[in-house]
mmCIF file of C-alpha atoms in Angstrom:
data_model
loop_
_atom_site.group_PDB
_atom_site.id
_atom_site.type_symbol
_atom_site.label_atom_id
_atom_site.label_comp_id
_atom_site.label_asym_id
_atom_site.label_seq_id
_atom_site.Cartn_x
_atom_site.Cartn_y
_atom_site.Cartn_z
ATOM 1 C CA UNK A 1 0.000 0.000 0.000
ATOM 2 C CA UNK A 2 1.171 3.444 -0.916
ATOM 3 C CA UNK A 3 0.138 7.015 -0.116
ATOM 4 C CA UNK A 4 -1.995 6.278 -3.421
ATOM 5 C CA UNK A 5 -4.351 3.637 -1.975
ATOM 6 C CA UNK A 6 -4.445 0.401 -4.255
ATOM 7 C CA UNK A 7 -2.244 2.247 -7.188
ATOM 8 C CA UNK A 8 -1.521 0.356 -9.875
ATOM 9 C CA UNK A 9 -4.869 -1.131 -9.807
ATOM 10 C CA UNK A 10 -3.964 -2.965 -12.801
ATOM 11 C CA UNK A 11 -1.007 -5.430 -12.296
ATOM 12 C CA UNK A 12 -0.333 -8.045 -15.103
ATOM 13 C CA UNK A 13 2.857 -9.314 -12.758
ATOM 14 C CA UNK A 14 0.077 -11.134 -10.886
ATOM 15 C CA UNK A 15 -0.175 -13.707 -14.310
ATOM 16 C CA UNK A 16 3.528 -14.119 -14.341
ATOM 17 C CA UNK A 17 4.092 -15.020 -10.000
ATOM 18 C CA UNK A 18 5.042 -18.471 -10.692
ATOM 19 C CA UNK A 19 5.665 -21.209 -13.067
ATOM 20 C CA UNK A 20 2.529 -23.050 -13.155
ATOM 21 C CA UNK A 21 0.950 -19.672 -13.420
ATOM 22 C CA UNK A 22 2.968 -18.599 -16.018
ATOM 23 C CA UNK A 23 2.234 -21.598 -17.957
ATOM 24 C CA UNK A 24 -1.949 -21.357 -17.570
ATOM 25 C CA UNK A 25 -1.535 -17.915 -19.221
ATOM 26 C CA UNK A 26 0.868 -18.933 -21.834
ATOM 27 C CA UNK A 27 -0.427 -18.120 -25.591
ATOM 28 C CA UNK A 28 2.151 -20.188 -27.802
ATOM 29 C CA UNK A 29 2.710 -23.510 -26.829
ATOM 30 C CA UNK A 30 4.879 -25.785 -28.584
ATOM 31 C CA UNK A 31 4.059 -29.681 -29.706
ATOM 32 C CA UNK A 32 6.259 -32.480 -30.761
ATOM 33 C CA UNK A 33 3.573 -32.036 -33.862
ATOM 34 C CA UNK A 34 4.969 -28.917 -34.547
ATOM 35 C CA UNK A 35 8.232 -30.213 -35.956
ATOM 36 C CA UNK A 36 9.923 -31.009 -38.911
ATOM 37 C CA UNK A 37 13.173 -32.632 -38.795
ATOM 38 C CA UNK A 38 15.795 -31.960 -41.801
ATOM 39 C CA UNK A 39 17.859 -35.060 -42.694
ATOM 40 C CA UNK A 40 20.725 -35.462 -44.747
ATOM 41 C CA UNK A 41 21.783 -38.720 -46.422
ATOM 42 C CA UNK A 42 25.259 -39.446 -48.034
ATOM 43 C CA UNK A 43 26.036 -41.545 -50.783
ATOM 44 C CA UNK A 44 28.920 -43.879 -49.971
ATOM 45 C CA UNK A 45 29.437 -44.018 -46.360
ATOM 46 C CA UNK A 46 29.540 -45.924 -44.013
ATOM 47 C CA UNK A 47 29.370 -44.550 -40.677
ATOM 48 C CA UNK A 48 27.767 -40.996 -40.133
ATOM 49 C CA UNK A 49 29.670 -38.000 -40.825
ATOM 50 C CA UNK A 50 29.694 -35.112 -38.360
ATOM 51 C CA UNK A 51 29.367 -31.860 -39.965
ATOM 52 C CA UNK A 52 31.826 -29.443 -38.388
ATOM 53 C CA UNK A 53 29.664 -26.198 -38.909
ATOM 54 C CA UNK A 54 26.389 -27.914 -37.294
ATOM 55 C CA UNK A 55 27.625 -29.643 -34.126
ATOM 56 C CA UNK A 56 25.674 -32.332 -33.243
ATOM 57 C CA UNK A 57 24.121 -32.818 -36.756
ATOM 58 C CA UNK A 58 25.350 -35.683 -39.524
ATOM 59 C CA UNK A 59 25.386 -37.261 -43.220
ATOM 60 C CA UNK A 60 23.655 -40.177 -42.354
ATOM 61 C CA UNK A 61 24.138 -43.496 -44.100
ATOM 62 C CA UNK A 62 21.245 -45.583 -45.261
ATOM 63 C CA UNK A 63 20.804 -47.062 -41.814
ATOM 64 C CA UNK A 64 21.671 -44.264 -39.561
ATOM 65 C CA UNK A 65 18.731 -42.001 -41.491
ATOM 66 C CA UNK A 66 16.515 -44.979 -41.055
ATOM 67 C CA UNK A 67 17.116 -45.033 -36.978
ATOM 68 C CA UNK A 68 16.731 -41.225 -37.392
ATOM 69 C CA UNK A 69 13.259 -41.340 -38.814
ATOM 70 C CA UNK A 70 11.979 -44.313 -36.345
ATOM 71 C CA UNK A 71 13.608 -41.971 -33.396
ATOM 72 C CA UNK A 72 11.254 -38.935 -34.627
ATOM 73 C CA UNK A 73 8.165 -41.127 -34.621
ATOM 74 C CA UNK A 74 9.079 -41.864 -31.183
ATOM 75 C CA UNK A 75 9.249 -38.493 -30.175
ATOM 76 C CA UNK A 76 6.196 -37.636 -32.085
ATOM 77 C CA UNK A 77 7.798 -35.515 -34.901
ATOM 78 C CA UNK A 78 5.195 -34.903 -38.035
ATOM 79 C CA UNK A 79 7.573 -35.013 -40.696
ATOM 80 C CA UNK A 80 11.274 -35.508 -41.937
ATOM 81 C CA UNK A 81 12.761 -33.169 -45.056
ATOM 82 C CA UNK A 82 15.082 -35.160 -46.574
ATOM 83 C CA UNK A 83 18.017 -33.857 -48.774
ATOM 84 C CA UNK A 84 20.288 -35.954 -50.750
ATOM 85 C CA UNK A 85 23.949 -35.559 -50.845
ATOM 86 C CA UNK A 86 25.387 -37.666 -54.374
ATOM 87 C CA UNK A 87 28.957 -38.777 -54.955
ATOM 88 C CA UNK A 88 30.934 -35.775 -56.211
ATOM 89 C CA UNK A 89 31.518 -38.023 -59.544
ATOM 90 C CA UNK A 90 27.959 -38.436 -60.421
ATOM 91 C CA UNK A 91 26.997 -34.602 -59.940
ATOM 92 C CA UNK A 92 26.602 -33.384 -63.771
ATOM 93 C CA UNK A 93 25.317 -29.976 -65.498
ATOM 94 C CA UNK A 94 21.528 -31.326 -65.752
ATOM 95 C CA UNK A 95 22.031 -32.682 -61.607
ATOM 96 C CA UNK A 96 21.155 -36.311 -63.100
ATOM 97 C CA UNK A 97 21.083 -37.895 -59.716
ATOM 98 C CA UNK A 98 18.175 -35.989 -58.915
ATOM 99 C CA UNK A 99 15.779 -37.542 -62.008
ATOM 100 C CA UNK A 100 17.558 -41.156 -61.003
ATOM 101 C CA UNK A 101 15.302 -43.545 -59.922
ATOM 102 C CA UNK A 102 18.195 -45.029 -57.926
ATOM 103 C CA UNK A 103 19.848 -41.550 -56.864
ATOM 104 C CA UNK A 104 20.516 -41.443 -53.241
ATOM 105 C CA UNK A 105 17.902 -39.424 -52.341
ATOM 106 C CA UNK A 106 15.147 -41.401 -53.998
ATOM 107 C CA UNK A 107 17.080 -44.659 -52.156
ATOM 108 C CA UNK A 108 16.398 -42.974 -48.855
ATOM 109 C CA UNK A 109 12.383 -41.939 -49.502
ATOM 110 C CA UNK A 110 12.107 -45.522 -49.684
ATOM 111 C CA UNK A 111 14.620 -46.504 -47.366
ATOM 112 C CA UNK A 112 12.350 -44.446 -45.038
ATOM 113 C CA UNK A 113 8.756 -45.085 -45.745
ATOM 114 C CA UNK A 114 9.428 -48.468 -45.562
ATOM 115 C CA UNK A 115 10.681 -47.932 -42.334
ATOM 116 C CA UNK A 116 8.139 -45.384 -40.868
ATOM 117 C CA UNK A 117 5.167 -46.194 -43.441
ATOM 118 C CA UNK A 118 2.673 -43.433 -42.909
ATOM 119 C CA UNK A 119 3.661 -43.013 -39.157
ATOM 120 C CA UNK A 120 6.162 -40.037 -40.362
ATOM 121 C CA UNK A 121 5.417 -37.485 -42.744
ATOM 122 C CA UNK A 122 7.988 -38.297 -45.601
ATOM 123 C CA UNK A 123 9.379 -35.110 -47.391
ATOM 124 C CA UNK A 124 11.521 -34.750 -50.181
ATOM 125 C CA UNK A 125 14.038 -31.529 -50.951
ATOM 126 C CA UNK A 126 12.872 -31.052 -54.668
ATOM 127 C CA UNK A 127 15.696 -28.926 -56.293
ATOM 128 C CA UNK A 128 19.328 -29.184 -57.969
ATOM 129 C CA UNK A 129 21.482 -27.445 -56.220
ATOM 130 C CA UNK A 130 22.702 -31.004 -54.099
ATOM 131 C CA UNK A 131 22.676 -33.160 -57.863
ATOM 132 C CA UNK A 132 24.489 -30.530 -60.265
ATOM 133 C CA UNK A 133 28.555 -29.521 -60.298
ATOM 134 C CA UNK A 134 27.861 -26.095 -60.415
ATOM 135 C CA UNK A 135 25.986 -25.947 -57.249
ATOM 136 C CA UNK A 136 23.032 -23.647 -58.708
ATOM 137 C CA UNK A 137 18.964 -24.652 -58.548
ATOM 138 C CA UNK A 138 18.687 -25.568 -62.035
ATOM 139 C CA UNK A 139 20.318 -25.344 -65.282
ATOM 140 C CA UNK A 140 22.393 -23.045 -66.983
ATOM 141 C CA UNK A 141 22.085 -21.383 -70.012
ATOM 142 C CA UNK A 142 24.974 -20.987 -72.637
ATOM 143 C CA UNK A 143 25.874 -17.240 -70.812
ATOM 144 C CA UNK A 144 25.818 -19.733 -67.415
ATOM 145 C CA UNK A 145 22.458 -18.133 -65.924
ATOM 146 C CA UNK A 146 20.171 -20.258 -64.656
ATOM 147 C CA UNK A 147 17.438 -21.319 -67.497
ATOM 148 C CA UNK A 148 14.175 -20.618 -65.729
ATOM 149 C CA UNK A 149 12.325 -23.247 -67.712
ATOM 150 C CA UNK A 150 14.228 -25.574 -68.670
ATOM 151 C CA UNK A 151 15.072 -25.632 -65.084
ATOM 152 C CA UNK A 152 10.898 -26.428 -64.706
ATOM 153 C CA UNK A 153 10.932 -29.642 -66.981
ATOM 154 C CA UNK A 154 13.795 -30.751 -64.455
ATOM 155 C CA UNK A 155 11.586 -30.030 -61.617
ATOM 156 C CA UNK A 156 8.551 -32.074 -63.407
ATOM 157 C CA UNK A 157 10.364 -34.814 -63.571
ATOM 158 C CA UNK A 158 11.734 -34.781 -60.215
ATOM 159 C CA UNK A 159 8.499 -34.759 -58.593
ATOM 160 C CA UNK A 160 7.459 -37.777 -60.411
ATOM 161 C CA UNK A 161 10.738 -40.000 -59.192
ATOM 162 C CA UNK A 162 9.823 -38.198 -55.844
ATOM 163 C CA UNK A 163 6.896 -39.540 -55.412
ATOM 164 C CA UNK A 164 7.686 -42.954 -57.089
ATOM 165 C CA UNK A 165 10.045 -43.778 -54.532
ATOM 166 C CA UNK A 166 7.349 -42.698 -51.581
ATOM 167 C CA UNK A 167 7.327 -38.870 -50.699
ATOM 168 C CA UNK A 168 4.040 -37.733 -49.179
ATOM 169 C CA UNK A 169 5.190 -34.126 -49.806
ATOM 170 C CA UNK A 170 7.753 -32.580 -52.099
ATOM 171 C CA UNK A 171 9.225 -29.161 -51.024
ATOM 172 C CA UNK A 172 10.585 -27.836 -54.152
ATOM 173 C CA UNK A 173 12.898 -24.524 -52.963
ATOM 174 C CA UNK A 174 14.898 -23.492 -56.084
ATOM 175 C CA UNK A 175 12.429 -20.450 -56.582
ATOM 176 C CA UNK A 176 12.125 -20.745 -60.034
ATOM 177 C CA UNK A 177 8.749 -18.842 -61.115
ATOM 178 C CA UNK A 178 5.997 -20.637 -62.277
ATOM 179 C CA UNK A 179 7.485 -24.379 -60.351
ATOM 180 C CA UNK A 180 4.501 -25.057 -58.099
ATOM 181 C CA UNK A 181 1.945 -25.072 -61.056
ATOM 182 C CA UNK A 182 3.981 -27.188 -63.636
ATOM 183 C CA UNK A 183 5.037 -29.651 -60.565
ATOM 184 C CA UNK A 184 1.329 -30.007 -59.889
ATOM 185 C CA UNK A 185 0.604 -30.550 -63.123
ATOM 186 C CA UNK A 186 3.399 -33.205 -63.229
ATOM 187 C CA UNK A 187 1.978 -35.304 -59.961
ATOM 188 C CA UNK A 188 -1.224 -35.043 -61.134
ATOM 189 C CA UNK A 189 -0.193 -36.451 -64.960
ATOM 190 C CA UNK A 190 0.677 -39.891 -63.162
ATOM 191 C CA UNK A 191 -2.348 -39.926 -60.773
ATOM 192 C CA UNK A 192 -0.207 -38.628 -57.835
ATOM 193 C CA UNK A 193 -3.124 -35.933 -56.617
ATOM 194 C CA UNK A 194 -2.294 -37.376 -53.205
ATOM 195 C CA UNK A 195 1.316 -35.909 -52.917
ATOM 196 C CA UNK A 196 1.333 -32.344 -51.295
ATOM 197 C CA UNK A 197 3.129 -29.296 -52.191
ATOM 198 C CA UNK A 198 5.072 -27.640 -49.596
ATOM 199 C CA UNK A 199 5.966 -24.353 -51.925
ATOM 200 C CA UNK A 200 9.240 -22.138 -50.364
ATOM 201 C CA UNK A 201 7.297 -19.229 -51.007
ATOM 202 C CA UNK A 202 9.638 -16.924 -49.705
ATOM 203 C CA UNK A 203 13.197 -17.961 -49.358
ATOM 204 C CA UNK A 204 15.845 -15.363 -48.875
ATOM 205 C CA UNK A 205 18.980 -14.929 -49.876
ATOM 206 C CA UNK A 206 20.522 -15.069 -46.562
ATOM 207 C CA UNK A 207 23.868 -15.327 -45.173
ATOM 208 C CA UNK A 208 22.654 -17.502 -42.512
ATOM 209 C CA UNK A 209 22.993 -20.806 -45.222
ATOM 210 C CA UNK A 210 26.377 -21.273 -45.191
ATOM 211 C CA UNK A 211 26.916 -24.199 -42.862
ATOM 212 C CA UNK A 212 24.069 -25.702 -44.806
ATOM 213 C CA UNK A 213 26.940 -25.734 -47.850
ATOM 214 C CA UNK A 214 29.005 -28.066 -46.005
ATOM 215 C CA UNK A 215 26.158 -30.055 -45.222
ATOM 216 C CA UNK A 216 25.106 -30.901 -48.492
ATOM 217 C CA UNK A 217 28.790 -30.755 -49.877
ATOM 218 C CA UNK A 218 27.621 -27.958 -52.098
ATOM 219 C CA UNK A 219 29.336 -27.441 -55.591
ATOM 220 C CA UNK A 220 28.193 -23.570 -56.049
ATOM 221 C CA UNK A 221 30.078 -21.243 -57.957
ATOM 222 C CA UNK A 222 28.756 -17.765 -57.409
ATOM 223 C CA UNK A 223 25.623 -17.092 -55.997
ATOM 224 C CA UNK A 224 22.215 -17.276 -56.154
ATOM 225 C CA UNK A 225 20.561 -13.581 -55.579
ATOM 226 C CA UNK A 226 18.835 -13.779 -59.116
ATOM 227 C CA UNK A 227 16.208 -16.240 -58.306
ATOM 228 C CA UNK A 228 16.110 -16.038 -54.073
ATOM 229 C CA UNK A 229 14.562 -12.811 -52.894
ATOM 230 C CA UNK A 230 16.580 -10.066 -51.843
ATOM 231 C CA UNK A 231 16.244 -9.439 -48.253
ATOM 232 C CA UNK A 232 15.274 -5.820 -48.175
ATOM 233 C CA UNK A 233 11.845 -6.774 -49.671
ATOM 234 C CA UNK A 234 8.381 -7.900 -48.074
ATOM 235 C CA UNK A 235 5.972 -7.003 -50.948
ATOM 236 C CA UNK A 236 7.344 -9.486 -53.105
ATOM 237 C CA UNK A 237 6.835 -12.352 -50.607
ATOM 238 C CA UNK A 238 3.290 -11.377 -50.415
ATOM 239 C CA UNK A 239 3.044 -11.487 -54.711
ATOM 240 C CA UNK A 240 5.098 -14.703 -54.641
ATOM 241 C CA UNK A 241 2.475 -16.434 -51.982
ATOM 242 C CA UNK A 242 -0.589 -15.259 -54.319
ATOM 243 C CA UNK A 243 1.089 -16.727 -57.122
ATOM 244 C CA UNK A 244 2.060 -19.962 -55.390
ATOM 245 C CA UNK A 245 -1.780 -20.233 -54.348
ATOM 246 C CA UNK A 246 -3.095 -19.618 -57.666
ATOM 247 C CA UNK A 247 -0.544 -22.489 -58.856
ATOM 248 C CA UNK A 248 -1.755 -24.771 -56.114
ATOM 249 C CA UNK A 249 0.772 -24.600 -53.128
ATOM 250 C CA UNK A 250 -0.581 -26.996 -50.330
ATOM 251 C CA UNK A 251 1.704 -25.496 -47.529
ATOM 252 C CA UNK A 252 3.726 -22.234 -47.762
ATOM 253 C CA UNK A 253 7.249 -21.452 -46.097
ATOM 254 C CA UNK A 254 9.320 -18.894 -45.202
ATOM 255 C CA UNK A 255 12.961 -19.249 -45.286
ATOM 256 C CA UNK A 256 14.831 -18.349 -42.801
ATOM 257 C CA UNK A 257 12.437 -17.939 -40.095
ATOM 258 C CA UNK A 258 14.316 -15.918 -37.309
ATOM 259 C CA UNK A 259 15.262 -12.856 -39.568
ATOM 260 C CA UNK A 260 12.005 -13.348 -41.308
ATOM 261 C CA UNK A 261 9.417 -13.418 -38.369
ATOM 262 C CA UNK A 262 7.984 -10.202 -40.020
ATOM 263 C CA UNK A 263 7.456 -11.617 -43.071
ATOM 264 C CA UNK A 264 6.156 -15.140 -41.272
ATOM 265 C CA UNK A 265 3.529 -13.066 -39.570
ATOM 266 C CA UNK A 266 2.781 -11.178 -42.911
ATOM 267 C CA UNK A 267 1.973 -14.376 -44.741
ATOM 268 C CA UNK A 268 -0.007 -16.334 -41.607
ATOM 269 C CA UNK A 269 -2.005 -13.440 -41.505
ATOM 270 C CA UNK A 270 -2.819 -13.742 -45.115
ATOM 271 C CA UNK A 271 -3.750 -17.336 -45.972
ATOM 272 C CA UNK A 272 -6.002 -19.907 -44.777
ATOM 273 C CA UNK A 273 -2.939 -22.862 -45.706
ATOM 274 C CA UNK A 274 -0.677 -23.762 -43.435
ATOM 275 C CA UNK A 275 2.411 -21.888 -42.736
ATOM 276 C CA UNK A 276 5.829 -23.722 -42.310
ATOM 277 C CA UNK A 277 9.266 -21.862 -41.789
ATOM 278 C CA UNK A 278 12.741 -22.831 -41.537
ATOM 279 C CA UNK A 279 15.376 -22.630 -38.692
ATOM 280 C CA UNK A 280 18.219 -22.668 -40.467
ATOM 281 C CA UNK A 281 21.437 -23.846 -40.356
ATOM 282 C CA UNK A 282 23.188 -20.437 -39.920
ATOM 283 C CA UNK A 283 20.238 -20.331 -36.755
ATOM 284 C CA UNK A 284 21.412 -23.174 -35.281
ATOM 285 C CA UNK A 285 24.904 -23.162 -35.680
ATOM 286 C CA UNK A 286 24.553 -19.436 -33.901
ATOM 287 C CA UNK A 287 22.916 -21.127 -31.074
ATOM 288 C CA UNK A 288 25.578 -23.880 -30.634
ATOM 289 C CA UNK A 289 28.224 -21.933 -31.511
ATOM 290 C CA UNK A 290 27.500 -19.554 -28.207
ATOM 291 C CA UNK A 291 26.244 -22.196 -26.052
ATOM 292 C CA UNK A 292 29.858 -24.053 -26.596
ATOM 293 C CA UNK A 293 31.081 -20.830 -25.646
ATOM 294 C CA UNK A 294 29.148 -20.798 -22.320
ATOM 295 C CA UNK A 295 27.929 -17.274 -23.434
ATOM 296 C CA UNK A 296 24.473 -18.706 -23.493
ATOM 297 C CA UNK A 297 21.579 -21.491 -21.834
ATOM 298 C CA UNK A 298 21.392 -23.437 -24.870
ATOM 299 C CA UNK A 299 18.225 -25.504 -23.931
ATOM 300 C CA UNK A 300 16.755 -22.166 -23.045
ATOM 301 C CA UNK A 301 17.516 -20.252 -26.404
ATOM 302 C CA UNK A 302 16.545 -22.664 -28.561
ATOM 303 C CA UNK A 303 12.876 -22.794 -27.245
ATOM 304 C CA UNK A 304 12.716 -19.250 -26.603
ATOM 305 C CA UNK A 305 13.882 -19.345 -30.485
ATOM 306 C CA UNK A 306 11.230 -21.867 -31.659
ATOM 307 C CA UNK A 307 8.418 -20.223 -29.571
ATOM 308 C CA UNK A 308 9.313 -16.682 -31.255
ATOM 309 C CA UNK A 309 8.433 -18.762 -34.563
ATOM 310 C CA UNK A 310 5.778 -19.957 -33.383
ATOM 311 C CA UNK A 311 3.996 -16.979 -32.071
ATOM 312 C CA UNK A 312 4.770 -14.592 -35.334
ATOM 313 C CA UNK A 313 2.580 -17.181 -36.970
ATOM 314 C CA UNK A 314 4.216 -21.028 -38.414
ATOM 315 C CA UNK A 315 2.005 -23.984 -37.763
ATOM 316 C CA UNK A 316 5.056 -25.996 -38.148
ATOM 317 C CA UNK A 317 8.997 -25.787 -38.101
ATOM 318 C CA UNK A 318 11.712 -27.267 -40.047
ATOM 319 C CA UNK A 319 14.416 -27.392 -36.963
ATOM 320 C CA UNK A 320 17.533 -29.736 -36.538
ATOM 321 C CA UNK A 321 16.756 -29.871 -33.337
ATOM 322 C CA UNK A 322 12.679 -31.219 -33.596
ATOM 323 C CA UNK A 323 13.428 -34.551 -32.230
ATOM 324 C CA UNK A 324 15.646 -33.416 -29.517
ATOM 325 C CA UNK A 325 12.722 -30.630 -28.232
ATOM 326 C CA UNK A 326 9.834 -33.034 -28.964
ATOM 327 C CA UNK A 327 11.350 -35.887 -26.886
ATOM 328 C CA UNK A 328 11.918 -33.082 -23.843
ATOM 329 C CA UNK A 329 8.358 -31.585 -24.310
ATOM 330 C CA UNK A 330 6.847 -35.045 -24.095
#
């Protein structure tokens, strides 16, 4: 009591007095459902290979990616990305691997669904930066830009292997204009109306992917700012989620997330599909990074980070660390 009576008559500290408070009150929660674990399978290994800018994250072999996926069911995961990483020798201009009925990552979509059935959302990376030498989304021209449809008959008949081999849902990311419609078009030629589209409606070009490089022993030469959006710019993720709708995007993401949360909340606010975004690697490999440094509570940030996501509006999150959080949540 002060010399002013009762004042503040309105205290909102009285929601926040102690934990099981605190968690009544809470507005975001997060669900082992809400997860989305990115994979990466090697060709040609035999044990898992660490990879030195994502601590804690590996190329799996065929059986390692397998245990992976059955360990994520466990914990209640919805869904695994899955990115294949060829033999450098069999990486071409046209990224041949990727069309191959027995490329690697076709090997592990079945590898996996035969493991996890329909108990795990199985999702396939559909693009060609992993499958070509020059490390770009699709294929070059004769001046070496990439050719933005011939690129699209690429992606057509990816999808098609893609779902051959057992993808529920292909995630193609190259941003190539005009993909989602012609990949549609291509599921739907070979009575595949089942397979979702998970359309990277708005992936940056971000700084934030280079440990993903190493992860998928990346070929590029140069970069790729003339088909990912330039960073300074929200009004073109809203045109390119209109024209991924029209085209007939199941799901819509935004890529990264933690730069992007104005743009995530932008797009949530805009659709009536669900809204996936992507942790990163350059998010995670922050996160580690400090945490190994003791300048940071690890387990803290990295729920504080997903919850962030969460609340500026992603049903779901791609994060290399879903099973990890959804076995602690549980």
């Amino acid at each position: 009591m002060t010399k002013y009576g009762s004042f503040p008559g309105t205290r909102p500290r009285r929601l926040r007095t102690t934990p099981a408070m605190r968690r009544m009150v809470a507005e975001t929660r997060l669900h082992p459902a809400d997860f989305i674990l990115p994979a990466f399978i090697r060709e040609g290994v035999s044990e898992p290979v660490p990879i030195a800018a994502m601590p804690g994250v590996v190329q799996h072999t065929r059986d390692s990616l397998k245990k992976a996926a059955l360990e994520a069911v466990e914990a209640g995961v919805s869904g695994i990305m899955l990115f294949g990483v060829p033999e450098e020798s069999k990486k071409d201009a046209l990224g041949t691997p990727g069309t191959d009925p027995d490329g690697i990552l076709q090997v592990a979509l079945r590898d996996v669904r035969a493991e996890v059935g329909d108990e795990l959302l199985v999702m396939s990376d559909l693009c060609l930066d992993e499958t070509t030498d020059h490390g770009h989304c699709g294929v070059l021209d004769e001046q070496g830009r990439v050719d933005n449809d011939a690129t699209l008959e690429r992606y057509a008949e990816m999808a098609q292997v893609q779902a051959d081999a057992g993808a529920h849902v292909v995630g193609p990311s190259g941003m190539m204009d005009g993909q989602i419609g012609v990949i549609r078009d291509a599921l739907d030629q070979i009575g595949r109306e089942d397979v979702a589209i998970l359309a990277y409606t708005a992936k940056y070009s971000s700084a934030f992917y280079g440990p993903f490089r190493e992860a998928v022993a990346s070929s590029l030469k140069g970069d790729r700012k003339t088909y990912q959006q330039d960073p300074a710019n929200v009004r073109e993720s809203m045109r390119e989620l209109a024209l991924d709708l029209e085209e007939g995007a199941d799901l819509v993401m935004v890529k990264p997330a933690g730069p992007y949360l104005d743009v995530l909340a932008r797009v949530a606010d805009s659709v009536d599909v669900p809204v996936v975004a992507y942790q990163i690697s350059g998010e995670y490999s922050m996160i580690e990074a400090a945490a190994e440094k003791g300048w940071i509570d690890r387990d803290r940030a990295i729920l504080e980070t997903l919850t962030g996501i969460r609340r500026a509006g992603a049903q779901n999150v791609l994060t290399y660390w879903a099973t990890e959080v959804a076995v602690a949540l549980r």
